[in-house]
Each structure stands twice: as C-alpha cells, then as structure tokens.
Coordinates of C-alpha atoms and ligand atoms in Angstrom, one line a residue:
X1 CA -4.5 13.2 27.6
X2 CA -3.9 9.4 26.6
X3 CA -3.0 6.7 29.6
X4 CA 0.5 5.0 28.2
X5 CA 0.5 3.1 31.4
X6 CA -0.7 -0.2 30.5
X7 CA -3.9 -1.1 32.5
X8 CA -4.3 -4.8 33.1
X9 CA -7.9 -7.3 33.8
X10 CA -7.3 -9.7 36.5
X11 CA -9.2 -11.8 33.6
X12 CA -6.9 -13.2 30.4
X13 CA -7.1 -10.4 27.7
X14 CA -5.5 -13.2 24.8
X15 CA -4.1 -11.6 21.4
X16 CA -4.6 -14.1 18.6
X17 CA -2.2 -12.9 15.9
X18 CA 0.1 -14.1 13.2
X19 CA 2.0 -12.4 10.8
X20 CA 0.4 -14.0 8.0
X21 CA -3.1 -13.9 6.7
X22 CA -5.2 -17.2 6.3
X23 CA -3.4 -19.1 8.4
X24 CA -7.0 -20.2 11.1
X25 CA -7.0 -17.2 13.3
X26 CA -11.0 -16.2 13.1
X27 CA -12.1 -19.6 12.9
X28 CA -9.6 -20.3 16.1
X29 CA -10.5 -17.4 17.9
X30 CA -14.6 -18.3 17.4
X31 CA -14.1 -21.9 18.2
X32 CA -12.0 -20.9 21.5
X33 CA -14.5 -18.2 22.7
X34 CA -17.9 -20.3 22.0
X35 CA -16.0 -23.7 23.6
X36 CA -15.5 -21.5 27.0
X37 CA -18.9 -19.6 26.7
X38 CA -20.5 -23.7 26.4
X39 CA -18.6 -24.5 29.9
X40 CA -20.6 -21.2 31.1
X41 CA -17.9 -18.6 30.7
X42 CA -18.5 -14.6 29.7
X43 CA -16.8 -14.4 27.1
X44 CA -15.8 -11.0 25.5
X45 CA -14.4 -11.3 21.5
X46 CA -13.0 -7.9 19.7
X47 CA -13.0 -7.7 16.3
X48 CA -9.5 -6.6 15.5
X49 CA -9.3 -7.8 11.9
X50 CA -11.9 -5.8 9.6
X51 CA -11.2 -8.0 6.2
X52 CA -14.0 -9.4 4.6
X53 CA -14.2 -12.6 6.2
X54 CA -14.8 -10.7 9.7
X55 CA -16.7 -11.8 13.1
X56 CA -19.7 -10.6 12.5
X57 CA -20.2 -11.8 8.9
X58 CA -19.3 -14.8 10.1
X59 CA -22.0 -14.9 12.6
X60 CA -24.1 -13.8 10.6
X61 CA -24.8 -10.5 12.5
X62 CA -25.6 -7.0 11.2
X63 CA -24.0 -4.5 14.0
X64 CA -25.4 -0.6 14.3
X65 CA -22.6 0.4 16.3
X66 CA -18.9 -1.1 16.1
X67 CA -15.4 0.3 16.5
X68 CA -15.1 2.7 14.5
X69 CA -17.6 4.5 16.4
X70 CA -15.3 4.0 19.2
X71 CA -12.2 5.6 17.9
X72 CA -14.0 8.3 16.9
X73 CA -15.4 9.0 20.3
X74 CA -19.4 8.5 19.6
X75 CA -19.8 5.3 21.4
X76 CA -18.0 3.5 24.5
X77 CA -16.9 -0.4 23.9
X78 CA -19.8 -1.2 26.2
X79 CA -22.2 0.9 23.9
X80 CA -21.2 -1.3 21.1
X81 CA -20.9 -5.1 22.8
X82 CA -23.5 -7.0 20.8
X83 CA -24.1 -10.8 22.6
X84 CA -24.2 -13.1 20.2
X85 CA -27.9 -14.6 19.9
X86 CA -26.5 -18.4 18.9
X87 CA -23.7 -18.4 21.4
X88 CA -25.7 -17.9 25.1
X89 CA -25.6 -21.2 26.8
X90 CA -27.6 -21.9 30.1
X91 CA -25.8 -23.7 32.7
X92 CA -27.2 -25.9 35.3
X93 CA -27.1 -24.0 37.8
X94 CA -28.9 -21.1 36.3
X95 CA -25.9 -19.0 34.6
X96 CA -25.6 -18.3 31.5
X97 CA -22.3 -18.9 29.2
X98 CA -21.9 -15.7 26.6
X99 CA -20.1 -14.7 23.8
X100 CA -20.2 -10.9 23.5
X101 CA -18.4 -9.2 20.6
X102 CA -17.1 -5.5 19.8
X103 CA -17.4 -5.8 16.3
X104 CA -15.2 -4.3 13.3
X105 CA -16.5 -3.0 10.8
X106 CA -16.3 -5.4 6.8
X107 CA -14.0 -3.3 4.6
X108 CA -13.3 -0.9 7.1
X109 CA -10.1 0.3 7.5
X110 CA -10.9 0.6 11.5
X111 CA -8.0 -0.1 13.4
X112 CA -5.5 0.0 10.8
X113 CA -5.2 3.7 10.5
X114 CA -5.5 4.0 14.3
X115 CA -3.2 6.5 15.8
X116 CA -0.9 4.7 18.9
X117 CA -2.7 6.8 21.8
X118 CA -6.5 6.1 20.4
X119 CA -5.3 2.3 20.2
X120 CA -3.9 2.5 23.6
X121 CA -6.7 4.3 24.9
X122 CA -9.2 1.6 22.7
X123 CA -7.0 -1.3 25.0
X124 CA -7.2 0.3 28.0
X125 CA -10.9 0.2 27.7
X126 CA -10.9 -3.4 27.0
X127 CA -9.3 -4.2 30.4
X128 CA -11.4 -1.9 31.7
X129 CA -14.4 -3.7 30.6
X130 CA -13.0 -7.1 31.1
X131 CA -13.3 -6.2 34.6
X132 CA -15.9 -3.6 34.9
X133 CA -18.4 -6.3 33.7
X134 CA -16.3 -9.2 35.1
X135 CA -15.7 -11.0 32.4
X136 CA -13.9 -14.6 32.3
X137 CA -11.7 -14.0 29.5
X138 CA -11.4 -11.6 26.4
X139 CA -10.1 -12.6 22.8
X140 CA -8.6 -10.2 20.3
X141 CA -8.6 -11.0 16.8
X142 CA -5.7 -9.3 15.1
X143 CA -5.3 -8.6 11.7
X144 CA -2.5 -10.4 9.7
X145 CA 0.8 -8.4 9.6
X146 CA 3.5 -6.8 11.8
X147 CA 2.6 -2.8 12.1
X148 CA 2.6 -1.3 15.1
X149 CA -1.0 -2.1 15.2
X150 CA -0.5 -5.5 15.6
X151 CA 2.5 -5.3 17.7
X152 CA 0.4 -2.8 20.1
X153 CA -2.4 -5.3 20.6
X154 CA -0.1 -8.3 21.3
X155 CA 2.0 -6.4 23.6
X156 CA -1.1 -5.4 25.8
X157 CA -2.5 -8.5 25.9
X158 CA -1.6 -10.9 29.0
X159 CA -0.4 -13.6 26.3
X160 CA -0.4 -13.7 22.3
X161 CA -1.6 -16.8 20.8
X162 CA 0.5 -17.2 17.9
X163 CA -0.8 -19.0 14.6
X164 CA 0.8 -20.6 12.0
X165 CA 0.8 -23.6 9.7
X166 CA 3.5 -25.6 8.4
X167 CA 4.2 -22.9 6.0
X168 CA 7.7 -21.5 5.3
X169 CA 6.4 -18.0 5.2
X170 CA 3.8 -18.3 7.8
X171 CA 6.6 -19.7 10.3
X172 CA 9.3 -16.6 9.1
X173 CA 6.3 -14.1 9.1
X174 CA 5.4 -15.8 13.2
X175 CA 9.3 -15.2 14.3
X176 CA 9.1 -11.7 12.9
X177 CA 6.5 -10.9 15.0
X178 CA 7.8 -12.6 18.5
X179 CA 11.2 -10.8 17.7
X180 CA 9.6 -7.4 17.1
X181 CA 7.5 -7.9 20.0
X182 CA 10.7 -8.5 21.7
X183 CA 12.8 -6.2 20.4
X184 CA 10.7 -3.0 20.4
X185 CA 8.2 -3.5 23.2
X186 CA 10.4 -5.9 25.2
X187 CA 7.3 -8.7 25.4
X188 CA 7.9 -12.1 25.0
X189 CA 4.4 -13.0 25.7
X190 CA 3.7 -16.1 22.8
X191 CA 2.5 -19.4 23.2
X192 CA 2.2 -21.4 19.7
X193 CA -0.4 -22.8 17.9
X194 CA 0.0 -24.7 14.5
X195 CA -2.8 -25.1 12.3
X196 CA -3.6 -27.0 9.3
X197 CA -0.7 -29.3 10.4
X198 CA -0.8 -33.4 11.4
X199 CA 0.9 -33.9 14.7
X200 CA 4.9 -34.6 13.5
X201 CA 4.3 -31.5 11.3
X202 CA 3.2 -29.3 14.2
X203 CA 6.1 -30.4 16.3
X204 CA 8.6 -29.6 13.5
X205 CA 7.3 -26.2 13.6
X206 CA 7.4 -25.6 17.2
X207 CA 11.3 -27.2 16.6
X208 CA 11.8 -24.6 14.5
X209 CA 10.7 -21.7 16.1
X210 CA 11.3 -22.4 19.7
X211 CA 14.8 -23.4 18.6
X212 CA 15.4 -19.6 16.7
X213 CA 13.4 -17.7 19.9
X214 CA 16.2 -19.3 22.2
X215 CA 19.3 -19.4 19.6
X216 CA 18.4 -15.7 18.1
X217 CA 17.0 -14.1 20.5
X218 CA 17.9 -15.2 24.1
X219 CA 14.6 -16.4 25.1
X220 CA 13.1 -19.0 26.8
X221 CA 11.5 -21.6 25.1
X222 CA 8.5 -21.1 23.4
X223 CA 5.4 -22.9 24.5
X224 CA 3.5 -24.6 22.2
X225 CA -0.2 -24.4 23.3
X226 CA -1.6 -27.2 20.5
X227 CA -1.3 -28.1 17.2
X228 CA -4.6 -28.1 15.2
X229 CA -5.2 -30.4 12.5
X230 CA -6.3 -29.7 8.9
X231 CA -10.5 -30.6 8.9
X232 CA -12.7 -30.2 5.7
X233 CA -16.0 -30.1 7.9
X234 CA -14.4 -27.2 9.2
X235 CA -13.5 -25.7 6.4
X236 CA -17.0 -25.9 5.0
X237 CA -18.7 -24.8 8.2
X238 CA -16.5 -21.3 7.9
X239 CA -17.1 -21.2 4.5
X240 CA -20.9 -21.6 5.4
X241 CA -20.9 -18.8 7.8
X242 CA -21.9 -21.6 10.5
X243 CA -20.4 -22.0 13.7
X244 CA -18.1 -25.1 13.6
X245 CA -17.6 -25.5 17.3
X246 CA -22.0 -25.8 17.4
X247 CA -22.5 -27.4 13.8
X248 CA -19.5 -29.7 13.9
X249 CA -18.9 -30.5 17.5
X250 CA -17.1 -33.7 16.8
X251 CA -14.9 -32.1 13.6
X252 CA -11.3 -33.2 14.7
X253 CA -9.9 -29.4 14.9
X254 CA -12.8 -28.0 16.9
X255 CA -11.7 -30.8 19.4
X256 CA -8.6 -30.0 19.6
X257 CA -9.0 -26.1 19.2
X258 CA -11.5 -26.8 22.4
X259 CA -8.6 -28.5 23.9
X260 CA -6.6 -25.7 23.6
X261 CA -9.3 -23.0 24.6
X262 CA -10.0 -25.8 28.1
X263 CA -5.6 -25.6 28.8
X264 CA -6.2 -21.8 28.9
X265 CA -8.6 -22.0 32.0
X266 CA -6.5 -24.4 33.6
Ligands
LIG1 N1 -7.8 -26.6 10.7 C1 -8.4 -26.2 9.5 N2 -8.8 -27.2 8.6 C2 -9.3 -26.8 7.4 N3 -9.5 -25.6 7.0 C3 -9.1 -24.6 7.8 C4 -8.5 -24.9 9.1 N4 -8.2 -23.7 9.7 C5 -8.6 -22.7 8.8 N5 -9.1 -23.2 7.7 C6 -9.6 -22.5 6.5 O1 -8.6 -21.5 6.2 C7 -9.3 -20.3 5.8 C8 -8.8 -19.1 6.6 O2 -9.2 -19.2 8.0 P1 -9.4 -17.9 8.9 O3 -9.8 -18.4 10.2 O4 -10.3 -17.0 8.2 O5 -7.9 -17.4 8.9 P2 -7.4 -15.9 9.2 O6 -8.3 -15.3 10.2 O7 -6.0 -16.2 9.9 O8 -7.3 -15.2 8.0 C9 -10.8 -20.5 6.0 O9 -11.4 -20.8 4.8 C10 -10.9 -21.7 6.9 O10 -12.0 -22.5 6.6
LIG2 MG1 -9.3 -13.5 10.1

C-alpha cells in the first residue's frame, strides 16, 4: 500500500524546476548544493532529470546503483547515495561539508514513466532520508516539462525554485507550471530565479510573472529569489564537465548563484 499522505524533513527538500529545458537548472542546482556543502553543510542532490547532460556525467561519476534500481524495488535511496569525491569539504572545526547524490540514470527514461504512487512513495523516502541521516538540505533536479512528474516533485517539495531566462517561452512555459501547481495540487510554493539575464532584464521578468500569479491567479506575489547573470566561464566549465562553483569561484553567476544558495539558509 502507497503513503499519499505527504511526509515532510524538518530540513528544506527544494525542487528546482522549469518548464522549459536549457534554461541553467543542473548547473544551478550543482553550484547551490556544492556553495552550501563549502560552508560545511550535508548536502543531499537527486537526480530528477535523466537527459544526457545529467549529475553524474557532469561530475564525472560512473554510479553502480541509481534510481531506477529504486523504483524497481532492488535498492533503498540510501543503498544508492554516492558522496561526491570532489565536493567533501573539511571544516574547521572538524566537520565535514558533503554533497551526496541519488543519481539518475544518462538516457534512462527513470522517472518519467514513474507511476504516481512509486513517485510518491520515491518522495516519501527522500524526506525520510533527509531526516533519517539529518541532512541540512536536499535539492531535486527536475526534468524540463509540466507532467505530472514534474508537478508531483514540486508539489512535495517545501519550495520550488523556479528557472527561467528572459525568454518568451521559458517565462509562458514557468507560469504554466506555478498555475498547474496551483490549480491541480493547490501549491503555490515558487520562488523565482532568472538566469542568463542582466539585472533590468531579470526584474522585467519577475514584473511579468509576479504581476500574472497575482492578476490570473489570485496569488500572492511571487518572490524572486535572484537573478543570475549570463557567464562564458561558466558556460565552459559545464561544458568541460568541471565544477564551476570549485574551478570558477570568482565567475560572476557562481557568485550570485552562491548568493542565492547563502539566502536559502538564512
Ligand atoms: N548563467 C549562465 N551563463 C552562461 N551559460 C549558462 C548559464 N546558465 C546556463 N548556461 C548554459 O546553458 C546550458 C544549459 O544549462 P543546464 O544547467 O544544463 O540547463 P538545464 O538543466 O535547465 O537543461 C549549459 O550549456 C550551460 O553552460
Ligand atoms: Mg538539466
């Protein structure tokens, strides 16, 4: 028998989701997980998107076990948790910062076939181990789009963090997901982030959007959690499968994606 009843980590479970593809979510969600695992935070990352350009090729990582062992019942998510060699930083005062990941699976169609009560059940394990293995924070990486899937994911999660750029489609394809999130699971749990986008083009967006959440939809303003420039270092650390937040430090959108990832502990 499946759980419905949504368990929740007294640690932030965030959802980082948009509805369109290639809009920064992977690099995002790897720059905010390894800038909180440097200030000594446990930090647990799941591989919700299984394209090509996934977590662990990215990290260079070749996993025995990921999750589609988990939905089909051979392994646990803590059977799977792989922490990431490059990304355990000592502290001080003798901790040790660490991003952990539950990877996906390259090519994979993983969670996208995923039946609702195996993905609820997959969630529910999450929280679980969020707080089982007291974790400081967990990070979803969704796949582009607006299934269920998606929807499920963001809905579970204690907030989404919403991507876009200055993109038409990206910032119609980001208020279809907020209003289906609203309208069939009755969570309005976004925060914004722009990407690719200089500071007057970010706040345009976040114009936008907040303005058709509160006009359409009847709901409160939408925060907007940062706005993330366009970097070429950046984009040539991802394309190098290197770390930017380790290799490029001082790159202007790993500071402020590290700003964004230090406001979510505040
Ligand atoms: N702020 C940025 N500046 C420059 N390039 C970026 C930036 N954010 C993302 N990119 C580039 O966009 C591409 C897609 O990024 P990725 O994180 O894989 O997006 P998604 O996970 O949403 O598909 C990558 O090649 C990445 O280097
Ligand atoms: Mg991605």
């Amino acid at each position: 028998m499946t759980n419905p009843t949504p368990l929740h980590s007294t640690a932030p479970v965030y959802a980082v989701a948009s509805g369109k593809g290639g809009v920064g979510k992977t690099g995002i969600t790897l720059t905010m997980a390894t800038t909180l695992a440097k200030k000594g935070k446990r930090v647990l990352l799941l591989d919700g998107d299984t394209g090509l350009a996934n977590l662990d090729v990215q990290l260079n990582l070749q996993p025995k076990r990921d999750l589609a062992h988990v939905l089909s019942g051979e392994s646990t998510l803590r059977d799977i948790a792989l922490p990431v060699p490059q990304l355990a930083f000592p502290q001080k005062d003798g901790t040790t910062g660490q991003v952990t990941l539950l990877p996906g699976r390259a090519g994979h169609a993983g969670l996208a076939n995923v039946t609702q009560p195996a993905l609820l059940n997959m969630v529910n394990a999450l929280h679980a181990l969020v707080e089982e293995d007291a974790y400081d924070a967990a990070f979803i990486d969704v796949a582009a789009g607006i299934a269920p899937t998606q929807l499920t994911l963001c809905a579970q999660a204690h907030q989404t963090l919403l991507v876009t750029t200055p993109d038409p489609s990206a910032i119609t394809d980001a208020y279809a997901l907020i209003k289906l999130m609203w309208q069939q699971y009755a969570t309005a749990n976004a925060r914004l982030i722009v990407n690719m986008a200089s500071a007057a083009e970010g706040e345009y967006v976040h114009q936008r959007l907040t303005t058709a959440v509160e006009k359409f939809l009847k709901l409160p303003p939408l925060p907007l959690r940062g706005i993330v420039p366009t970097c070429k270092t950046y984009a040539t650390a991802v394309r190098e499968h290197r770390i930017a937040a380790i290799a490029h430090p001082n790159s202007h959108a790993v500071q402020a994606i590290a700003r964004i990832a230090t406001g979510l502990l505040a």
